[in-house]
Coordinates of C-alpha atoms in Angstrom, one line a residue:
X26 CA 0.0 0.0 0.0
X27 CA 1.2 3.3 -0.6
X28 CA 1.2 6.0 1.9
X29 CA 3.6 7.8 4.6
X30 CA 6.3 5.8 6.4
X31 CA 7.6 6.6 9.6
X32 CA 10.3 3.8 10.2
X33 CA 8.3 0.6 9.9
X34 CA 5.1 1.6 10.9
X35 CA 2.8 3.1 7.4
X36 CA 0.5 5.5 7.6
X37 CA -2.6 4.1 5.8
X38 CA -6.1 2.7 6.4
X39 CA -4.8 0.1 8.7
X40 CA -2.6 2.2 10.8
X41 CA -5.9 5.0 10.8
X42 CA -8.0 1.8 12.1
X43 CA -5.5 1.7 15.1
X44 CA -5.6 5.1 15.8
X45 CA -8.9 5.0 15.9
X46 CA -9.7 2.8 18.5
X47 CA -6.8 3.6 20.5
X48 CA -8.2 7.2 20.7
X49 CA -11.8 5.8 21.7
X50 CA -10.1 4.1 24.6
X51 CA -8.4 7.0 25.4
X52 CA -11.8 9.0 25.6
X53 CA -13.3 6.6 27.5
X54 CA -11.0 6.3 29.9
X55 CA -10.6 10.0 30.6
X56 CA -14.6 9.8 31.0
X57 CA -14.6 7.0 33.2
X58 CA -11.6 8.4 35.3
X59 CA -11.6 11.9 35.1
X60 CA -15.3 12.7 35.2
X61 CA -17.1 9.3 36.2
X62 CA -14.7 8.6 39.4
X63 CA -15.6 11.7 40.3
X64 CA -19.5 11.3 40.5
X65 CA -19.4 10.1 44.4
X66 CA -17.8 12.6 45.9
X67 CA -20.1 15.3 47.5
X68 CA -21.0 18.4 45.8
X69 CA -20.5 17.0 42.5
X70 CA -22.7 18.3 39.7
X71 CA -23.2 16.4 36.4
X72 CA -24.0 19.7 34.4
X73 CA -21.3 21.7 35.8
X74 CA -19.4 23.3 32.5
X75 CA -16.2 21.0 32.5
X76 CA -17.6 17.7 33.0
X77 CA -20.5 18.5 31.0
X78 CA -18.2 19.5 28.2
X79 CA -16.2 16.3 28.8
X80 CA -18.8 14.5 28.8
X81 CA -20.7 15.8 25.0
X82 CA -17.3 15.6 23.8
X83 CA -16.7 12.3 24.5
X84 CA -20.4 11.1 22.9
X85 CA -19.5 12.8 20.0
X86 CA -16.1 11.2 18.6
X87 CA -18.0 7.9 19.8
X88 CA -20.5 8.4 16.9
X89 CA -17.6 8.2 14.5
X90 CA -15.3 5.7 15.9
X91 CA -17.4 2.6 14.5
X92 CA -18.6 3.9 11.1
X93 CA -14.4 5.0 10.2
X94 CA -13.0 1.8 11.9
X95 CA -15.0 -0.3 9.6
X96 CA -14.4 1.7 6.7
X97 CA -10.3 2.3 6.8
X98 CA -10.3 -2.0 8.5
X99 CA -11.7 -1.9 4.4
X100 CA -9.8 0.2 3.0
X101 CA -6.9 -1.8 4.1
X102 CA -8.2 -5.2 3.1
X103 CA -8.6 -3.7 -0.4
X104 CA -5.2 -2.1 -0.3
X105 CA -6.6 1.2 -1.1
X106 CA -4.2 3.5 -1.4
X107 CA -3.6 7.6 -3.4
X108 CA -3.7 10.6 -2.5
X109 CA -7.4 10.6 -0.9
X110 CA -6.6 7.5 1.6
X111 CA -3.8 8.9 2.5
X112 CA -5.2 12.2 3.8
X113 CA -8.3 10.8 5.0
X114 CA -5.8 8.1 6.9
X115 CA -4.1 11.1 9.0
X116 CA -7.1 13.4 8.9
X117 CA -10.0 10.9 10.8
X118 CA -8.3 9.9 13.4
X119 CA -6.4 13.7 14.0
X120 CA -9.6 15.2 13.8
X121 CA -11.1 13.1 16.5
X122 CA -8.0 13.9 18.6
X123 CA -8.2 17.6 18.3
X124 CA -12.3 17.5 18.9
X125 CA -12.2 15.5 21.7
X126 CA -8.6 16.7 23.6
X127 CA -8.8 20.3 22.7
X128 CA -12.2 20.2 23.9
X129 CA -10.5 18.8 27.1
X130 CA -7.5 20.9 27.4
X131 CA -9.6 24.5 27.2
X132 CA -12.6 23.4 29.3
X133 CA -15.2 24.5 26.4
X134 CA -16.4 23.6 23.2
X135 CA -14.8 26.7 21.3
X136 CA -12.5 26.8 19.5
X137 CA -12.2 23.4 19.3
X138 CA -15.3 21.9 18.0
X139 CA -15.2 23.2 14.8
X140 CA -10.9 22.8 14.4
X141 CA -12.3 19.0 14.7
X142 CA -15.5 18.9 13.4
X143 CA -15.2 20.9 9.9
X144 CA -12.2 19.3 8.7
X145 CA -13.9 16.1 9.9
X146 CA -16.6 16.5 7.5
X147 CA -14.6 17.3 4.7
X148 CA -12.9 13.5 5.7
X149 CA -16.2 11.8 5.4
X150 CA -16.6 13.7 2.3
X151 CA -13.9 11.7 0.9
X152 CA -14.8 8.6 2.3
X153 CA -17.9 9.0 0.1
X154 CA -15.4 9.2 -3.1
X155 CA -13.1 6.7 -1.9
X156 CA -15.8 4.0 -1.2
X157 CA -18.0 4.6 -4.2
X158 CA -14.4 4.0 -6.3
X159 CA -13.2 0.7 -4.2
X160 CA -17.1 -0.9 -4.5
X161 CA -17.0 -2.1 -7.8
X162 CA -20.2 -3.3 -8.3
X163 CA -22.7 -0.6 -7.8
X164 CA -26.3 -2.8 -8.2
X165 CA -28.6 -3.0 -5.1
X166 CA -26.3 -4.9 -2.2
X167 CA -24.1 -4.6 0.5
X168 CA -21.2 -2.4 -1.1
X169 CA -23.9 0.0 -2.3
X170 CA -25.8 -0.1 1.5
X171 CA -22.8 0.4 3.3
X172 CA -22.1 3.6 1.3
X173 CA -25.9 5.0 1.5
X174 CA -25.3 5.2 5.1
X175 CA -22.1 6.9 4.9
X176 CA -23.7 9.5 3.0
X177 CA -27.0 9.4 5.2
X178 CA -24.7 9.8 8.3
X179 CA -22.7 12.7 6.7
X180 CA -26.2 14.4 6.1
X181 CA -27.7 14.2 9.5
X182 CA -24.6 15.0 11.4
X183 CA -24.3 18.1 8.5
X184 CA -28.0 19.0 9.1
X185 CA -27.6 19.2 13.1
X186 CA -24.6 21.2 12.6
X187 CA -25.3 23.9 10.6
X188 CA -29.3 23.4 10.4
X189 CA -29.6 23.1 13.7
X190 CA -26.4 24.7 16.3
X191 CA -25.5 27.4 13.5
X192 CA -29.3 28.5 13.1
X193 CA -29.8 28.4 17.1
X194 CA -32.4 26.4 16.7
X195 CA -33.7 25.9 20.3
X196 CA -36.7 24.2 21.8
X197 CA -38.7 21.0 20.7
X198 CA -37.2 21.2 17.2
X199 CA -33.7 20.7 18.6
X200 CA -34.4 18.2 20.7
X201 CA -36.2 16.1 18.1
X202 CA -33.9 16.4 15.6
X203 CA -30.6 15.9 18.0
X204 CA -32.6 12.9 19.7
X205 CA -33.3 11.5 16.1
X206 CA -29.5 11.7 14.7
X207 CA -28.3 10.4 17.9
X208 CA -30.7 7.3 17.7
X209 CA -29.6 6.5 13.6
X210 CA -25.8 6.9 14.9
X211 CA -26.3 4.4 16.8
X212 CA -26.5 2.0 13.8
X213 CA -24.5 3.1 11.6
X214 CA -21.2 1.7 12.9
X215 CA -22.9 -1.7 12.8
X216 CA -24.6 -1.7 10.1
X217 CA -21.5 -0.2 8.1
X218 CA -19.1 -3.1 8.9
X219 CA -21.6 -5.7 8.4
X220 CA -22.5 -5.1 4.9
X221 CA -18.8 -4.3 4.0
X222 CA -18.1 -7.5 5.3
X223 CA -20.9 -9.5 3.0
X224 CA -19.3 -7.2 0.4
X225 CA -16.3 -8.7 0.9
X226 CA -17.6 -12.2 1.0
X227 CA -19.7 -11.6 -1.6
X228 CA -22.8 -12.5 -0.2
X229 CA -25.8 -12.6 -1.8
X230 CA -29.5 -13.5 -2.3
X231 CA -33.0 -12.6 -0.9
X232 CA -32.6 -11.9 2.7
X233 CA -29.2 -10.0 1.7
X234 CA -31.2 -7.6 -0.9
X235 CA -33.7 -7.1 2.4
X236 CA -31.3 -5.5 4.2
X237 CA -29.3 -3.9 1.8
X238 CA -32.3 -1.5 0.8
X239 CA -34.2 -1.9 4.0
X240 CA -31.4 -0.2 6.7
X241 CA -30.4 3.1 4.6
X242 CA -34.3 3.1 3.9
X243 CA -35.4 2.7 7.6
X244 CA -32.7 5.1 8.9
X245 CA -33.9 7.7 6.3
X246 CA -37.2 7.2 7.2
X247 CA -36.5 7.4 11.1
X248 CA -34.4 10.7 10.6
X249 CA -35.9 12.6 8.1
X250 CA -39.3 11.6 8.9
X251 CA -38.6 13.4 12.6
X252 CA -37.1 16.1 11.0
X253 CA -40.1 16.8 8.5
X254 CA -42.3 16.4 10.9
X255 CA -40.5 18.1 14.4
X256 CA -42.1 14.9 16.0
X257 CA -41.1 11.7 17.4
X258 CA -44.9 10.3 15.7
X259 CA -45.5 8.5 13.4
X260 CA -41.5 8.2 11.7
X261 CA -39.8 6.6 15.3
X262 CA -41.8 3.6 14.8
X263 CA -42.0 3.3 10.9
X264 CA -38.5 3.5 10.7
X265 CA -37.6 1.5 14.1
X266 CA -39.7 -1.6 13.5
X267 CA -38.8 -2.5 10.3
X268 CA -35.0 -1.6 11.2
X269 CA -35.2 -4.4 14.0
X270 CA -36.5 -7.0 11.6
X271 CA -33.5 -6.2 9.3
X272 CA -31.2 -6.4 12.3
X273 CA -32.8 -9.8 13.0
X274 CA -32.2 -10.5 9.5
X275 CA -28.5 -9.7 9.5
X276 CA -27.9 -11.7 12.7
X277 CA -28.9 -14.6 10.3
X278 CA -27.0 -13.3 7.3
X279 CA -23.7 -13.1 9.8
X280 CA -24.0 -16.2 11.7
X281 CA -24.3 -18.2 8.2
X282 CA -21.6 -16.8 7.1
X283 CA -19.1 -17.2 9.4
X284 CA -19.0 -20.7 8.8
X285 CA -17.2 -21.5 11.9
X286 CA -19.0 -21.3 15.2
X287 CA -15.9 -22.4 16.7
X288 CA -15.1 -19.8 20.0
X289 CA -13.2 -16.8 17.7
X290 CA -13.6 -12.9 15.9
X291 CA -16.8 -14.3 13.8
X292 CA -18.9 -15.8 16.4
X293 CA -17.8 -13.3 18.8
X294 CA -19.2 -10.8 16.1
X295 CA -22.5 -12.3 15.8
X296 CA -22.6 -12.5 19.5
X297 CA -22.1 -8.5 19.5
X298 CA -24.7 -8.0 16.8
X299 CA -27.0 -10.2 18.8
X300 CA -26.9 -8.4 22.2
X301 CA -27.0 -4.9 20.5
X302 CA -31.0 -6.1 19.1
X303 CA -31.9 -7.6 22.8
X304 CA -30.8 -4.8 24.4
X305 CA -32.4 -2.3 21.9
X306 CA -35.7 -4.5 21.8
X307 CA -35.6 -4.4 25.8
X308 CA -35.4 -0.4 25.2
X309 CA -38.4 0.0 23.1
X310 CA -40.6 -2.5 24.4
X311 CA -39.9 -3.3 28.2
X312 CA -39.7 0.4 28.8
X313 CA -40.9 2.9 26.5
X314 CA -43.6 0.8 25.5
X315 CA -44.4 -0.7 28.8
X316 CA -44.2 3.3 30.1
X317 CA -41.6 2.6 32.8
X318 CA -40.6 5.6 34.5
X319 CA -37.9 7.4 37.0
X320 CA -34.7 5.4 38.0
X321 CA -35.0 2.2 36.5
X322 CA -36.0 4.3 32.9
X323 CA -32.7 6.3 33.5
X324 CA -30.2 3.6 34.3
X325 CA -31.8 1.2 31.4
X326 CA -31.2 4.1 29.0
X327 CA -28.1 5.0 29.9
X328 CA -26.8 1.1 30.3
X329 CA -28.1 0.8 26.4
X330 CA -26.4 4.2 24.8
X331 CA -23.7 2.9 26.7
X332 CA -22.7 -0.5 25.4
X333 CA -24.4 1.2 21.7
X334 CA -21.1 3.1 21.8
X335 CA -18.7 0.0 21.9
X336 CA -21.3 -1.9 19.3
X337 CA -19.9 -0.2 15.6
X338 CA -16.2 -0.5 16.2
X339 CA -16.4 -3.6 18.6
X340 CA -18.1 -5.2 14.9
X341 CA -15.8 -3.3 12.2
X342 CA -12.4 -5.2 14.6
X343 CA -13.7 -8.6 15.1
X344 CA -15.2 -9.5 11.6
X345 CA -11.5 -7.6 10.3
X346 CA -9.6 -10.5 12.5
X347 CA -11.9 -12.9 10.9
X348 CA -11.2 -12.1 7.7
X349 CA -7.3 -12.0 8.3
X350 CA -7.9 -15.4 10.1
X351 CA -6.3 -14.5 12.6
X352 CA -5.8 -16.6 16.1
X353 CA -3.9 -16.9 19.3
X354 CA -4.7 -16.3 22.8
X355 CA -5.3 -12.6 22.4
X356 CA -8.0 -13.2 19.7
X357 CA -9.7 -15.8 21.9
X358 CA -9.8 -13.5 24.9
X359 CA -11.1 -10.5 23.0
X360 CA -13.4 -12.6 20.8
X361 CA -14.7 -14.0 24.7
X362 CA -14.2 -11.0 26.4
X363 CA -15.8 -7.9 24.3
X364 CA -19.3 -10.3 23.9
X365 CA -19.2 -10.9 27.5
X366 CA -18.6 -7.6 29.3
X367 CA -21.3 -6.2 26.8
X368 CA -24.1 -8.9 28.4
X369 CA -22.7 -8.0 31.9
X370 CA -22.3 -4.1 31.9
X371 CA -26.3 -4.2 30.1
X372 CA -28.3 -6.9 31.6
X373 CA -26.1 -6.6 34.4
X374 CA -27.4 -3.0 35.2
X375 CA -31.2 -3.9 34.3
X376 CA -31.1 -6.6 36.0
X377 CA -30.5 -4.4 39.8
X378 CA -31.6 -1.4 38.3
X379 CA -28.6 0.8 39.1
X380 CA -24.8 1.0 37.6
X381 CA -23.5 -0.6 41.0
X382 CA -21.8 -3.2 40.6
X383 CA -22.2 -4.0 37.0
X384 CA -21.0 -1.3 35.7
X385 CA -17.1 -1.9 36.8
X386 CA -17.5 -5.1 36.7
X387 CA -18.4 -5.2 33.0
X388 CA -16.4 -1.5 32.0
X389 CA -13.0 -2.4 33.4
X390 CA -13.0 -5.8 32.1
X391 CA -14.3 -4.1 28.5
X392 CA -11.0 -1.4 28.2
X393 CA -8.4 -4.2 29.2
X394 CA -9.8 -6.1 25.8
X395 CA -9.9 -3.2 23.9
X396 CA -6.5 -2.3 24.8
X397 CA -5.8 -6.3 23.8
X398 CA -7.8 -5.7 20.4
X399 CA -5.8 -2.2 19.6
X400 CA -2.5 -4.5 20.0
X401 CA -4.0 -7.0 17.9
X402 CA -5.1 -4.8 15.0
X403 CA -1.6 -3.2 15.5
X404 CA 0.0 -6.3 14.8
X405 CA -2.3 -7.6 12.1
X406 CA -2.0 -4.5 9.2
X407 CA 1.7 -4.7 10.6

């Protein structure tokens, strides 16, 4: 691959992947230490200024770190390389670095939001070109879905940016349109590495044509539906519903094939897929459905925007180490060890209805195997 070398390490896709997810640790560890820790000790205030900034800033690299770790994990497997890879290579995961840290380092949003988030933009911009060249064939499937929701994420992230913060929009609208981005971002870290992986694998047929139109469909629908309409009603469940059907669908899809159901990165990936419907069925129909309320609401929401962080990129890296075939005790611990501390922080939490104790006991657990799977992938486009 071509690209920028800095002694034996080159800066491509692969290396960008790395980057990536060592920077999401990173985050989440400065969350979970610096402003998480810090939640028992008296007088402390969750919307104070610095940790709330913390906080929003950390949330918003998440929403990127699945969708580009699946898309440069690609890249590399393709052995894209130019001009365009390589600036998108450096710019991604610097972008997320100077959003995030800078964000950190000042104690507010300014200047550094938009030194990370135009620039990042302009990155997924590329991504768009870059993707649309590498997928070959362009007729209804997976290549062609996984870029759709590329280009749908760009939009609604561009939308509540500039048609949205830059307008001041406040009020109902806001929140309707900030709640209905955050919900599709949710997906499209998933969904992304899933269908470039039956790209790669060339997977075909019915139930794969289902879900290649039916998840850029239903995550238009549930966005832009909202938007239309400044309401939740009727788009949330027209888009939702069908969108857990095609997630049902894709677990299917995945587990056949994988092939292997021997303990390793392609069950383990299934497994993830899996537990991200349960706990998103468990959202919409054993609370908001069943109109549970007050604590047990709270800490059931934020137990299930938690683990949808890890979902995208915990996805993108496992079916990647499939692909590569790659094995060893690492890959058996992470492939083990990422399912399980998902199930445990989640259910783990619904289960007593508060964070204590599941939430270290799954969290911790969680960063010592990403910190595992950043080695891995280190060693693997290496």
């Amino acid at each position: 691959m071509g690209g920028i070398e800095m002694g034996v390490i080159e800066m491509g896709p692969g290396m960008a992947a790395v980057a990536i997810v060592f920077l999401s640790l990173t985050a989440k560890l400065c969350m979970t230490c610096g402003v998480r820790a810090k939640q028992s000790l008296p007088g402390y205030d969750p919307l104070e200024p610095l940790q709330d900034n913390v906080s929003k800033a950390q949330l918003n690299v998440a929403e990127y770190e699945g969708i580009f770790t699946a898309i440069f994990l690609f890249l590399y497997i393709k052995k894209a390389d130019g001009l365009l890879v390589t600036i998108v290579s450096i710019g991604a995961p610097l972008t997320q670095a100077l959003y995030f840290w800078g964000r950190v380092a000042t104690g507010d949003p300014y200047p550094f939001s938009a030194i990370g988030a135009l620039p990042r933009f302009v990155c997924m911009g590329m991504m768009i070109y870059i993707l649309w060249n590498e997928i070959g064939d362009k007729s209804l499937g997976p290549g062609l879905a996984a870029l759709k929701l590329l280009i749908l994420s760009l939009a609604a992230k561009l939308f509540m940016s500039f048609g949205i913060r830059v307008a001041k929009v406040e009020g109902e609208k806001k929140e309707n349109a900030s709640s209905a981005q955050l919900n599709v971002a949710e997906y499209e870290g998933i969904f992304t590495a899933i269908f470039l992986f039956l790209y790669l694998k060339k997977a075909d047929g019915l139930l794969v044509m289902i879900v290649s139109i039916g998840v850029p469909l239903t995550q238009a629908l549930y966005f832009w539906g909202r938007v239309a309409t400044g309401s939740p009603m009727p788009f949330s469940p027209i888009g939702a519903l069908p969108r857990y059907v095609c997630m049902g669908i894709s677990v299917y899809i995945l587990y056949n094939e994988i092939g292997n159901m021997s303990v390793g990165p392609g069950l383990a990936a299934v497994a993830v897929l899996f537990l991200s419907l349960a706990a998103k069925l468990f959202m919409s129909f054993g609370i908001r459905v069943a109109n549970v309320e007050g604590e047990k609401k709270q800490n059931a929401s934020k137990a299930q925007l938690n683990v949808a962080e890890y979902e995208g990129l915990f996805t993108a890296a496992l079916l990647f180490l499939h692909v590569q075939k790659d094995a060893g005790t690492l890959v058996t611990i992470v492939s083990i060890g990422l399912p399980l501390t998902q199930a445990i922080y989640f259910w783990g939490r619904v289960a007593t209805g508060s964070p204590m104790p599941f939430s270290p006991i799954g969290a911790l657990p969680r960063y010592a195997c990403m910190g595992i799977l950043a080695y891995q992938l280190l060693t693997a486009v290496n």
